[in-house]
mmCIF file of C-alpha atoms in Angstrom:
data_model
loop_
_atom_site.group_PDB
_atom_site.id
_atom_site.type_symbol
_atom_site.label_atom_id
_atom_site.label_comp_id
_atom_site.label_asym_id
_atom_site.label_seq_id
_atom_site.Cartn_x
_atom_site.Cartn_y
_atom_site.Cartn_z
ATOM 1 C CA UNK A 485 -23.681 -17.003 -18.330
ATOM 2 C CA UNK A 486 -23.637 -13.832 -16.169
ATOM 3 C CA UNK A 487 -20.540 -11.830 -15.978
ATOM 4 C CA UNK A 488 -18.681 -12.086 -12.600
ATOM 5 C CA UNK A 489 -19.906 -9.241 -10.393
ATOM 6 C CA UNK A 490 -16.386 -7.858 -9.862
ATOM 7 C CA UNK A 491 -15.554 -7.311 -13.518
ATOM 8 C CA UNK A 492 -16.943 -3.757 -13.751
ATOM 9 C CA UNK A 493 -14.857 -2.850 -10.739
ATOM 10 C CA UNK A 494 -11.698 -4.650 -11.396
ATOM 11 C CA UNK A 495 -10.489 -3.214 -14.677
ATOM 12 C CA UNK A 496 -7.137 -4.218 -16.292
ATOM 13 C CA UNK A 497 -4.720 -1.612 -15.160
ATOM 14 C CA UNK A 498 -0.928 -1.223 -15.265
ATOM 15 C CA UNK A 499 -0.372 -4.957 -15.434
ATOM 16 C CA UNK A 500 -1.609 -4.698 -19.007
ATOM 17 C CA UNK A 501 0.787 -1.908 -19.938
ATOM 18 C CA UNK A 502 3.734 -3.604 -18.113
ATOM 19 C CA UNK A 503 3.023 -6.968 -19.980
ATOM 20 C CA UNK A 504 2.772 -5.147 -23.321
ATOM 21 C CA UNK A 505 5.862 -3.088 -22.698
ATOM 22 C CA UNK A 506 7.848 -6.080 -21.484
ATOM 23 C CA UNK A 507 6.863 -8.016 -24.548
ATOM 24 C CA UNK A 508 7.779 -5.115 -26.841
ATOM 25 C CA UNK A 509 11.126 -4.593 -25.007
ATOM 26 C CA UNK A 510 11.980 -8.312 -25.276
ATOM 27 C CA UNK A 511 11.048 -8.374 -28.974
ATOM 28 C CA UNK A 512 13.110 -5.298 -29.789
ATOM 29 C CA UNK A 513 16.036 -5.919 -27.383
ATOM 30 C CA UNK A 514 15.243 -2.723 -25.555
ATOM 31 C CA UNK A 515 16.682 -1.863 -22.160
ATOM 32 C CA UNK A 516 13.615 -2.237 -19.881
ATOM 33 C CA UNK A 517 13.502 0.664 -17.409
ATOM 34 C CA UNK A 518 9.792 0.260 -16.964
ATOM 35 C CA UNK A 519 10.110 -2.641 -14.449
ATOM 36 C CA UNK A 520 10.447 -1.685 -10.830
ATOM 37 C CA UNK A 521 12.593 -4.470 -9.588
ATOM 38 C CA UNK A 522 16.435 -4.774 -9.187
ATOM 39 C CA UNK A 523 18.793 -6.984 -11.315
ATOM 40 C CA UNK A 524 20.999 -7.946 -8.372
ATOM 41 C CA UNK A 525 20.471 -10.194 -5.404
ATOM 42 C CA UNK A 526 20.180 -9.232 -1.779
ATOM 43 C CA UNK A 527 22.729 -9.842 1.032
ATOM 44 C CA UNK A 528 24.639 -13.077 1.031
ATOM 45 C CA UNK A 529 23.825 -13.687 4.725
ATOM 46 C CA UNK A 530 20.146 -13.503 3.990
ATOM 47 C CA UNK A 531 20.355 -15.872 1.145
ATOM 48 C CA UNK A 532 22.399 -18.260 3.279
ATOM 49 C CA UNK A 533 19.714 -18.007 6.054
ATOM 50 C CA UNK A 534 17.094 -18.962 3.526
ATOM 51 C CA UNK A 535 19.042 -21.891 2.258
ATOM 52 C CA UNK A 536 19.649 -23.016 5.806
ATOM 53 C CA UNK A 537 15.896 -22.823 6.616
ATOM 54 C CA UNK A 538 14.866 -24.546 3.503
ATOM 55 C CA UNK A 539 17.224 -27.523 4.070
ATOM 56 C CA UNK A 540 16.694 -27.380 7.789
ATOM 57 C CA UNK A 541 12.989 -28.329 7.576
ATOM 58 C CA UNK A 542 11.160 -25.069 7.679
ATOM 59 C CA UNK A 543 8.984 -26.135 4.757
ATOM 60 C CA UNK A 544 5.541 -26.589 6.392
ATOM 61 C CA UNK A 545 3.005 -23.968 7.366
ATOM 62 C CA UNK A 546 4.426 -21.245 9.617
ATOM 63 C CA UNK A 547 2.174 -19.831 12.326
ATOM 64 C CA UNK A 548 -0.679 -17.782 10.978
ATOM 65 C CA UNK A 549 0.518 -14.429 12.251
ATOM 66 C CA UNK A 550 4.044 -15.247 10.995
ATOM 67 C CA UNK A 551 7.000 -17.010 12.546
ATOM 68 C CA UNK A 552 7.910 -15.568 15.983
ATOM 69 C CA UNK A 553 11.520 -14.642 15.161
ATOM 70 C CA UNK A 554 10.301 -12.571 12.228
ATOM 71 C CA UNK A 555 7.626 -10.804 14.308
ATOM 72 C CA UNK A 556 10.176 -10.057 16.899
ATOM 73 C CA UNK A 557 12.639 -8.666 14.262
ATOM 74 C CA UNK A 558 9.835 -6.388 12.755
ATOM 75 C CA UNK A 559 9.007 -5.149 16.205
ATOM 76 C CA UNK A 560 12.676 -4.315 16.877
ATOM 77 C CA UNK A 561 13.009 -2.655 13.456
ATOM 78 C CA UNK A 562 9.973 -0.408 13.989
ATOM 79 C CA UNK A 563 11.442 0.753 17.318
ATOM 80 C CA UNK A 564 14.112 2.622 15.246
ATOM 81 C CA UNK A 565 11.337 5.062 14.599
ATOM 82 C CA UNK A 566 10.440 5.260 18.278
ATOM 83 C CA UNK A 567 7.217 3.241 18.038
ATOM 84 C CA UNK A 568 6.633 -0.019 19.844
ATOM 85 C CA UNK A 569 4.634 -2.955 18.609
ATOM 86 C CA UNK A 570 3.997 -6.123 20.511
ATOM 87 C CA UNK A 571 5.094 -8.978 18.248
ATOM 88 C CA UNK A 572 2.353 -11.158 19.868
ATOM 89 C CA UNK A 573 -0.769 -9.425 18.663
ATOM 90 C CA UNK A 574 0.331 -6.166 16.819
ATOM 91 C CA UNK A 575 2.301 -7.664 13.978
ATOM 92 C CA UNK A 576 1.034 -9.856 11.121
ATOM 93 C CA UNK A 577 3.268 -11.304 8.337
ATOM 94 C CA UNK A 578 1.706 -11.224 4.882
ATOM 95 C CA UNK A 579 2.401 -12.297 1.321
ATOM 96 C CA UNK A 580 4.052 -9.010 0.485
ATOM 97 C CA UNK A 581 2.750 -5.468 0.965
ATOM 98 C CA UNK A 582 0.219 -5.862 -1.779
ATOM 99 C CA UNK A 583 -1.671 -8.561 0.180
ATOM 100 C CA UNK A 584 -1.253 -6.448 3.326
ATOM 101 C CA UNK A 585 -3.064 -3.515 1.605
ATOM 102 C CA UNK A 586 -5.708 -5.669 0.125
ATOM 103 C CA UNK A 587 -6.465 -7.467 3.402
ATOM 104 C CA UNK A 588 -6.462 -4.196 5.288
ATOM 105 C CA UNK A 589 -9.077 -2.671 3.059
ATOM 106 C CA UNK A 590 -11.176 -5.865 2.894
ATOM 107 C CA UNK A 591 -11.128 -5.950 6.628
ATOM 108 C CA UNK A 592 -11.649 -2.206 7.503
ATOM 109 C CA UNK A 593 -13.838 -0.874 4.713
ATOM 110 C CA UNK A 594 -16.930 -1.979 2.839
ATOM 111 C CA UNK A 595 -19.940 -0.943 0.893
ATOM 112 C CA UNK A 596 -20.961 2.590 1.710
ATOM 113 C CA UNK A 597 -17.507 3.536 2.784
ATOM 114 C CA UNK A 598 -15.096 5.811 0.862
ATOM 115 C CA UNK A 599 -11.393 5.421 0.644
ATOM 116 C CA UNK A 600 -9.058 8.472 -0.141
ATOM 117 C CA UNK A 601 -6.403 7.561 -2.578
ATOM 118 C CA UNK A 602 -3.569 9.958 -3.498
ATOM 119 C CA UNK A 603 -2.794 9.794 -7.263
ATOM 120 C CA UNK A 604 -0.738 8.705 -9.077
ATOM 121 C CA UNK A 605 -1.118 5.509 -7.152
ATOM 122 C CA UNK A 606 0.207 1.960 -7.165
ATOM 123 C CA UNK A 607 -2.229 -0.030 -9.285
ATOM 124 C CA UNK A 608 -3.281 -2.553 -6.690
ATOM 125 C CA UNK A 609 -4.909 0.193 -4.595
ATOM 126 C CA UNK A 610 -7.801 0.663 -6.949
ATOM 127 C CA UNK A 611 -8.398 -3.094 -7.189
ATOM 128 C CA UNK A 612 -8.242 -3.519 -3.345
ATOM 129 C CA UNK A 613 -10.794 -0.701 -2.793
ATOM 130 C CA UNK A 614 -13.077 -2.299 -5.431
ATOM 131 C CA UNK A 615 -12.819 -5.747 -3.807
ATOM 132 C CA UNK A 616 -13.760 -4.319 -0.503
ATOM 133 C CA UNK A 617 -16.856 -2.878 -2.202
ATOM 134 C CA UNK A 618 -15.928 0.682 -1.067
ATOM 135 C CA UNK A 619 -15.752 3.767 -3.177
ATOM 136 C CA UNK A 620 -12.497 5.402 -4.279
ATOM 137 C CA UNK A 621 -12.069 9.143 -4.012
ATOM 138 C CA UNK A 622 -8.927 10.364 -5.652
ATOM 139 C CA UNK A 623 -6.822 13.330 -4.626
ATOM 140 C CA UNK A 624 -3.908 14.283 -6.990
ATOM 141 C CA UNK A 625 -0.387 15.238 -5.921
ATOM 142 C CA UNK A 626 0.287 18.939 -6.501
ATOM 143 C CA UNK A 627 3.388 20.513 -8.037
ATOM 144 C CA UNK A 628 5.580 22.593 -5.712
ATOM 145 C CA UNK A 629 8.228 23.952 -8.113
ATOM 146 C CA UNK A 630 9.614 20.805 -9.590
ATOM 147 C CA UNK A 631 8.647 18.627 -6.686
ATOM 148 C CA UNK A 632 5.394 16.474 -6.396
ATOM 149 C CA UNK A 633 3.867 17.525 -3.095
ATOM 150 C CA UNK A 634 1.000 16.352 -1.003
ATOM 151 C CA UNK A 635 -1.987 18.690 -1.314
ATOM 152 C CA UNK A 636 -3.318 18.476 2.196
ATOM 153 C CA UNK A 637 -6.087 21.104 1.433
ATOM 154 C CA UNK A 638 -7.317 18.996 -1.313
ATOM 155 C CA UNK A 639 -7.232 15.844 0.958
ATOM 156 C CA UNK A 640 -9.331 17.762 3.580
ATOM 157 C CA UNK A 641 -11.793 18.949 0.972
ATOM 158 C CA UNK A 642 -12.217 15.465 -0.338
ATOM 159 C CA UNK A 643 -13.332 14.055 3.101
ATOM 160 C CA UNK A 644 -17.103 13.330 3.338
ATOM 161 C CA UNK A 645 -19.310 11.780 6.006
ATOM 162 C CA UNK A 646 -18.642 8.433 4.307
ATOM 163 C CA UNK A 647 -14.854 8.608 4.320
ATOM 164 C CA UNK A 648 -13.458 5.700 6.288
ATOM 165 C CA UNK A 649 -9.752 5.416 5.347
ATOM 166 C CA UNK A 650 -6.914 6.974 3.505
ATOM 167 C CA UNK A 651 -4.124 5.172 1.624
ATOM 168 C CA UNK A 652 -0.710 6.898 2.069
ATOM 169 C CA UNK A 653 2.314 5.842 0.084
ATOM 170 C CA UNK A 654 5.546 7.531 1.062
ATOM 171 C CA UNK A 655 8.272 7.181 -0.359
ATOM 172 C CA UNK A 656 5.996 7.390 -3.305
ATOM 173 C CA UNK A 657 5.689 5.122 -6.310
ATOM 174 C CA UNK A 658 5.581 6.219 -9.106
ATOM 175 C CA UNK A 659 6.798 9.829 -8.569
ATOM 176 C CA UNK A 660 9.704 9.320 -6.124
ATOM 177 C CA UNK A 661 8.458 12.021 -3.788
ATOM 178 C CA UNK A 662 8.916 11.684 -0.020
ATOM 179 C CA UNK A 663 6.392 13.479 2.041
ATOM 180 C CA UNK A 664 7.778 16.051 4.477
ATOM 181 C CA UNK A 665 7.130 16.248 8.152
ATOM 182 C CA UNK A 666 4.884 19.255 7.717
ATOM 183 C CA UNK A 667 2.858 17.487 5.082
ATOM 184 C CA UNK A 668 2.438 14.330 7.256
ATOM 185 C CA UNK A 669 1.594 16.394 10.345
ATOM 186 C CA UNK A 670 -1.189 18.160 8.418
ATOM 187 C CA UNK A 671 -2.377 14.838 7.111
ATOM 188 C CA UNK A 672 -2.397 13.393 10.599
ATOM 189 C CA UNK A 673 -4.499 16.308 11.761
ATOM 190 C CA UNK A 674 -7.079 15.536 9.093
ATOM 191 C CA UNK A 675 -7.160 11.879 10.053
ATOM 192 C CA UNK A 676 -7.717 12.707 13.792
ATOM 193 C CA UNK A 677 -10.257 15.364 13.056
ATOM 194 C CA UNK A 678 -12.377 13.094 10.854
ATOM 195 C CA UNK A 679 -11.613 9.807 12.667
ATOM 196 C CA UNK A 680 -10.054 8.152 9.564
ATOM 197 C CA UNK A 681 -7.979 5.001 9.394
ATOM 198 C CA UNK A 682 -4.718 5.517 7.659
ATOM 199 C CA UNK A 683 -3.261 2.567 5.651
ATOM 200 C CA UNK A 684 0.393 3.388 4.982
ATOM 201 C CA UNK A 685 2.513 1.652 2.344
ATOM 202 C CA UNK A 686 6.139 2.157 3.405
ATOM 203 C CA UNK A 687 7.901 -0.460 1.382
ATOM 204 C CA UNK A 688 10.583 2.079 0.238
ATOM 205 C CA UNK A 689 11.163 3.261 3.745
ATOM 206 C CA UNK A 690 14.978 2.722 3.589
ATOM 207 C CA UNK A 691 15.381 4.005 0.115
ATOM 208 C CA UNK A 692 15.475 7.790 0.586
ATOM 209 C CA UNK A 693 18.049 10.191 -0.747
ATOM 210 C CA UNK A 694 19.724 13.463 -0.046
ATOM 211 C CA UNK A 695 18.244 15.145 2.983
ATOM 212 C CA UNK A 696 14.889 13.344 2.760
ATOM 213 C CA UNK A 697 13.624 11.536 5.821
ATOM 214 C CA UNK A 698 11.117 8.693 6.080
ATOM 215 C CA UNK A 699 8.579 9.492 8.837
ATOM 216 C CA UNK A 700 6.069 6.837 9.621
ATOM 217 C CA UNK A 701 2.670 8.335 9.959
ATOM 218 C CA UNK A 702 2.036 6.131 13.072
ATOM 219 C CA UNK A 703 4.722 8.093 14.950
ATOM 220 C CA UNK A 704 2.759 11.400 14.873
ATOM 221 C CA UNK A 705 0.319 12.473 17.560
ATOM 222 C CA UNK A 706 -2.958 10.650 17.552
ATOM 223 C CA UNK A 707 -1.944 8.213 14.825
ATOM 224 C CA UNK A 708 -0.548 5.178 16.553
ATOM 225 C CA UNK A 709 -4.107 3.812 17.254
ATOM 226 C CA UNK A 710 -5.548 4.593 13.750
ATOM 227 C CA UNK A 711 -2.604 3.621 11.442
ATOM 228 C CA UNK A 712 -2.063 0.277 9.718
ATOM 229 C CA UNK A 713 1.550 0.446 8.950
ATOM 230 C CA UNK A 714 2.758 -1.779 6.062
ATOM 231 C CA UNK A 715 6.121 -2.603 4.782
ATOM 232 C CA UNK A 716 7.998 -5.607 3.267
ATOM 233 C CA UNK A 717 11.391 -7.086 2.697
ATOM 234 C CA UNK A 718 11.252 -6.856 -1.136
ATOM 235 C CA UNK A 719 12.554 -3.452 -1.847
ATOM 236 C CA UNK A 720 14.811 -3.236 1.350
ATOM 237 C CA UNK A 721 16.714 -6.420 0.692
ATOM 238 C CA UNK A 722 16.505 -6.895 -3.195
ATOM 239 C CA UNK A 723 14.153 -9.827 -2.835
ATOM 240 C CA UNK A 724 10.956 -8.634 -4.492
ATOM 241 C CA UNK A 725 10.105 -12.172 -5.534
ATOM 242 C CA UNK A 726 9.894 -13.523 -1.975
ATOM 243 C CA UNK A 727 6.702 -11.685 -1.079
ATOM 244 C CA UNK A 728 7.341 -11.252 2.679
ATOM 245 C CA UNK A 729 5.532 -8.267 4.019
ATOM 246 C CA UNK A 730 3.905 -7.198 7.321
ATOM 247 C CA UNK A 731 1.301 -5.156 9.050
ATOM 248 C CA UNK A 732 1.834 -3.342 12.270
ATOM 249 C CA UNK A 733 -1.066 -1.814 14.246
ATOM 250 C CA UNK A 734 -3.253 -2.136 17.294
ATOM 251 C CA UNK A 735 -4.424 -5.560 18.366
ATOM 252 C CA UNK A 736 -8.025 -4.759 17.187
ATOM 253 C CA UNK A 737 -6.909 -3.603 13.734
ATOM 254 C CA UNK A 738 -4.391 -6.346 13.262
ATOM 255 C CA UNK A 739 -7.011 -9.019 14.293
ATOM 256 C CA UNK A 740 -9.388 -7.601 11.721
ATOM 257 C CA UNK A 741 -6.762 -7.681 9.006
ATOM 258 C CA UNK A 742 -5.734 -11.246 9.944
ATOM 259 C CA UNK A 743 -9.358 -12.254 9.666
ATOM 260 C CA UNK A 744 -9.436 -11.226 6.008
ATOM 261 C CA UNK A 745 -5.778 -12.337 5.189
ATOM 262 C CA UNK A 746 -6.293 -15.932 6.543
ATOM 263 C CA UNK A 747 -8.815 -16.608 3.715
ATOM 264 C CA UNK A 748 -6.553 -15.210 1.031
ATOM 265 C CA UNK A 749 -3.080 -16.935 1.349
ATOM 266 C CA UNK A 750 -3.415 -18.244 4.942
ATOM 267 C CA UNK A 751 0.390 -18.206 5.246
ATOM 268 C CA UNK A 752 3.364 -17.872 2.914
ATOM 269 C CA UNK A 753 7.072 -18.119 2.589
ATOM 270 C CA UNK A 754 7.855 -20.495 5.480
ATOM 271 C CA UNK A 755 11.561 -20.917 4.849
ATOM 272 C CA UNK A 756 11.927 -17.264 3.834
ATOM 273 C CA UNK A 757 10.627 -15.807 7.041
ATOM 274 C CA UNK A 758 13.733 -16.748 9.113
ATOM 275 C CA UNK A 759 15.942 -15.306 6.392
ATOM 276 C CA UNK A 760 14.053 -11.978 6.491
ATOM 277 C CA UNK A 761 14.353 -11.953 10.229
ATOM 278 C CA UNK A 762 18.136 -12.462 9.907
ATOM 279 C CA UNK A 763 18.169 -9.574 7.402
ATOM 280 C CA UNK A 764 16.318 -7.203 9.625
ATOM 281 C CA UNK A 765 18.623 -7.973 12.518
ATOM 282 C CA UNK A 766 22.004 -8.272 10.631
ATOM 283 C CA UNK A 767 21.984 -6.662 7.260
ATOM 284 C CA UNK A 768 20.898 -3.044 7.691
ATOM 285 C CA UNK A 769 24.539 -1.907 6.938
ATOM 286 C CA UNK A 770 24.079 -3.713 3.556
ATOM 287 C CA UNK A 771 20.898 -1.702 3.149
ATOM 288 C CA UNK A 772 22.635 1.527 3.748
ATOM 289 C CA UNK A 773 25.182 0.642 1.018
ATOM 290 C CA UNK A 774 22.236 -0.166 -1.244
ATOM 291 C CA UNK A 775 20.656 3.223 -0.511
ATOM 292 C CA UNK A 776 23.854 5.051 -1.413
ATOM 293 C CA UNK A 777 24.208 3.034 -4.581
ATOM 294 C CA UNK A 778 20.632 3.812 -5.643
ATOM 295 C CA UNK A 779 21.207 7.430 -4.918
ATOM 296 C CA UNK A 780 24.153 7.409 -7.330
ATOM 297 C CA UNK A 781 22.140 5.455 -9.915
ATOM 298 C CA UNK A 782 19.317 8.049 -9.555
ATOM 299 C CA UNK A 783 21.875 10.832 -10.336
ATOM 300 C CA UNK A 784 23.363 8.826 -13.191
ATOM 301 C CA UNK A 785 20.110 8.329 -14.952
ATOM 302 C CA UNK A 786 18.632 11.734 -14.212
ATOM 303 C CA UNK A 787 21.687 13.357 -15.768
ATOM 304 C CA UNK A 788 21.378 11.140 -18.778
ATOM 305 C CA UNK A 789 17.753 11.876 -19.255
ATOM 306 C CA UNK A 790 18.384 15.551 -19.011
ATOM 307 C CA UNK A 791 21.164 15.255 -21.592
ATOM 308 C CA UNK A 792 18.704 13.500 -23.838
ATOM 309 C CA UNK A 793 16.248 16.470 -23.684
ATOM 310 C CA UNK A 794 13.771 15.468 -20.906
ATOM 311 C CA UNK A 795 12.767 17.854 -18.036
ATOM 312 C CA UNK A 796 13.682 15.624 -15.148
ATOM 313 C CA UNK A 797 11.709 15.877 -11.900
ATOM 314 C CA UNK A 798 13.533 15.426 -8.575
ATOM 315 C CA UNK A 799 13.336 11.978 -6.990
ATOM 316 C CA UNK A 800 13.821 11.862 -3.135
ATOM 317 C CA UNK A 801 13.299 8.034 -2.857
ATOM 318 C CA UNK A 802 12.129 4.691 -4.291
ATOM 319 C CA UNK A 803 13.473 3.160 -7.492
ATOM 320 C CA UNK A 804 11.957 5.761 -9.835
ATOM 321 C CA UNK A 805 12.561 9.074 -11.498
ATOM 322 C CA UNK A 806 9.935 10.845 -13.554
ATOM 323 C CA UNK A 807 10.573 13.033 -16.634
ATOM 324 C CA UNK A 808 8.495 15.560 -18.609
ATOM 325 C CA UNK A 809 8.367 14.685 -22.249
ATOM 326 C CA UNK A 810 7.187 18.017 -23.545
ATOM 327 C CA UNK A 811 10.667 19.550 -24.154
ATOM 328 C CA UNK A 812 11.115 16.679 -26.761
ATOM 329 C CA UNK A 813 8.008 17.932 -28.643
ATOM 330 C CA UNK A 814 5.536 15.332 -27.197
ATOM 331 C CA UNK A 815 2.439 16.156 -25.262
ATOM 332 C CA UNK A 816 1.543 12.481 -24.586
ATOM 333 C CA UNK A 817 4.122 10.384 -22.742
ATOM 334 C CA UNK A 818 2.235 7.267 -23.861
ATOM 335 C CA UNK A 819 2.957 7.985 -27.377
ATOM 336 C CA UNK A 820 6.687 8.335 -26.712
ATOM 337 C CA UNK A 821 6.618 5.202 -24.565
ATOM 338 C CA UNK A 822 5.273 3.091 -27.401
ATOM 339 C CA UNK A 823 7.962 4.426 -29.796
ATOM 340 C CA UNK A 824 10.905 4.175 -27.400
ATOM 341 C CA UNK A 825 11.512 0.489 -27.522
ATOM 342 C CA UNK A 826 11.702 0.222 -31.305
ATOM 343 C CA UNK A 827 13.246 3.517 -32.129
ATOM 344 C CA UNK A 828 15.570 4.150 -29.261
ATOM 345 C CA UNK A 829 15.846 0.775 -27.607
ATOM 346 C CA UNK A 830 14.554 1.627 -24.167
ATOM 347 C CA UNK A 831 11.279 0.891 -22.370
ATOM 348 C CA UNK A 832 9.616 3.166 -19.817
ATOM 349 C CA UNK A 833 6.012 3.582 -18.461
ATOM 350 C CA UNK A 834 3.671 6.538 -18.777
ATOM 351 C CA UNK A 835 2.543 7.844 -15.405
ATOM 352 C CA UNK A 836 -1.043 8.408 -16.621
ATOM 353 C CA UNK A 837 -1.768 4.659 -16.283
ATOM 354 C CA UNK A 838 -1.520 5.209 -12.448
ATOM 355 C CA UNK A 839 -4.155 7.808 -12.368
ATOM 356 C CA UNK A 840 -7.975 8.424 -12.570
ATOM 357 C CA UNK A 841 -7.183 11.660 -14.376
ATOM 358 C CA UNK A 842 -4.812 10.742 -17.193
ATOM 359 C CA UNK A 843 -5.038 14.139 -19.019
ATOM 360 C CA UNK A 844 -3.447 15.786 -15.948
ATOM 361 C CA UNK A 845 -0.462 13.408 -15.974
ATOM 362 C CA UNK A 846 -0.139 12.681 -19.735
ATOM 363 C CA UNK A 847 3.193 14.405 -20.044
ATOM 364 C CA UNK A 848 5.112 12.343 -17.427
ATOM 365 C CA UNK A 849 7.132 9.199 -18.051
ATOM 366 C CA UNK A 850 8.571 6.953 -15.337
ATOM 367 C CA UNK A 851 11.970 5.355 -15.458
ATOM 368 C CA UNK A 852 13.384 2.812 -12.948
ATOM 369 C CA UNK A 853 17.016 3.185 -11.975
ATOM 370 C CA UNK A 854 17.327 0.020 -9.826
ATOM 371 C CA UNK A 855 19.570 -1.581 -12.474
ATOM 372 C CA UNK A 856 23.243 -2.187 -12.829
ATOM 373 C CA UNK A 857 25.301 0.786 -13.863
ATOM 374 C CA UNK A 858 26.181 -0.794 -17.249
ATOM 375 C CA UNK A 859 22.412 -1.235 -17.953
ATOM 376 C CA UNK A 860 21.756 2.365 -17.183
ATOM 377 C CA UNK A 861 24.718 3.586 -19.296
ATOM 378 C CA UNK A 862 23.544 1.628 -22.249
ATOM 379 C CA UNK A 863 19.991 3.090 -21.908
ATOM 380 C CA UNK A 864 21.370 6.620 -21.624
ATOM 381 C CA UNK A 865 23.517 6.132 -24.757
ATOM 382 C CA UNK A 866 20.539 4.875 -26.707
ATOM 383 C CA UNK A 867 18.421 7.796 -25.570
ATOM 384 C CA UNK A 868 20.903 10.340 -27.017
ATOM 385 C CA UNK A 869 19.195 9.442 -30.277
ATOM 386 C CA UNK A 870 15.783 10.822 -29.165
ATOM 387 C CA UNK A 871 16.141 13.754 -31.467
ATOM 388 C CA UNK A 872 15.396 11.373 -34.377
ATOM 389 C CA UNK A 873 11.943 10.593 -32.764
ATOM 390 C CA UNK A 874 9.176 13.042 -33.547
ATOM 391 C CA UNK A 875 5.526 12.983 -32.404
ATOM 392 C CA UNK A 876 3.578 10.894 -34.927
ATOM 393 C CA UNK A 877 0.020 11.321 -33.788
ATOM 394 C CA UNK A 878 -0.187 7.513 -33.360
ATOM 395 C CA UNK A 879 -3.260 6.738 -31.310
ATOM 396 C CA UNK A 880 -2.211 3.801 -29.230
ATOM 397 C CA UNK A 881 -5.029 3.257 -26.660
ATOM 398 C CA UNK A 882 -3.820 2.295 -23.198
ATOM 399 C CA UNK A 883 -6.142 -0.172 -21.400
ATOM 400 C CA UNK A 884 -7.310 1.505 -18.120
#
């Protein structure tokens, strides 16, 4: 039997390392700071709204574009940024942001097209580009002091006559960086100059810290008509398992994305959509409390990692903080990651599994701080024993 045609393009990626690390953490009783989902529930009002919808009969197919009350709530939410979308034609509800990214690339790119991807990148991006039959061109984040920065000159240099789209993720997973207005304005200029479609993954839009600001690319000059803006309820309202996301764009681009999406999941989350509508309309004060809590958790974990000997990189948003393992005597974060669960009782993820150029990112480890304080404190206490771990030269190959 011939191999399926997509196998060469759809390689196992971070799902492999996550599964292996989770199994190792479970077996050893390690605190798992590799998994990027919270260990507490979302707002009670949202959960009640879901219960009421479930027992109120909202259990059949919702409309293909999404329930009207949710589309209206998404439109009102986006107006917070000063951009208007018509809920009847410019908004599409999806099975999470992951499906939204995949459907957007399937709809808007194809064989012969190139998609610019900024690395490190969320693992589904590579798979989505491959499924679309397009070619991935990768541009790495640069280092500006301790901060991971967008290298706009490198983005501009990577554009070719075949470049069709660029994937933009800010606040950024896995590094925790948040692109500045100057970076985004320069990126917008590149998109306009080369007539590129921007697909923006903004799922951490509310989870920004200190003086960082989330600026949707669609709000910048020339970008409203060429940006597919994607977000979801999962990270904003601590309901990652609900998989309710959305696409906002022009009627033409949304129609194209819907044409692809309808043959993937068709619809999803019927009784959850009214609950997310309720949350967008009534629970943003809860989200602000969540943001402040996560900022404190970031500080808590960052201080603990520094005390354990890591060189901690600043995180301006998301659930994640990255740390350089070289002060501990390691050159390969993956080697330390494999040792941590058994020898220190903590699990984390090496950033190089999110890249096409692992050697450039081999020294960086990602930790998730979206956990209860007592869990973070236990992990910090365990990592104070890191001095007992020395590089062993173990060659544990990561599946990429």
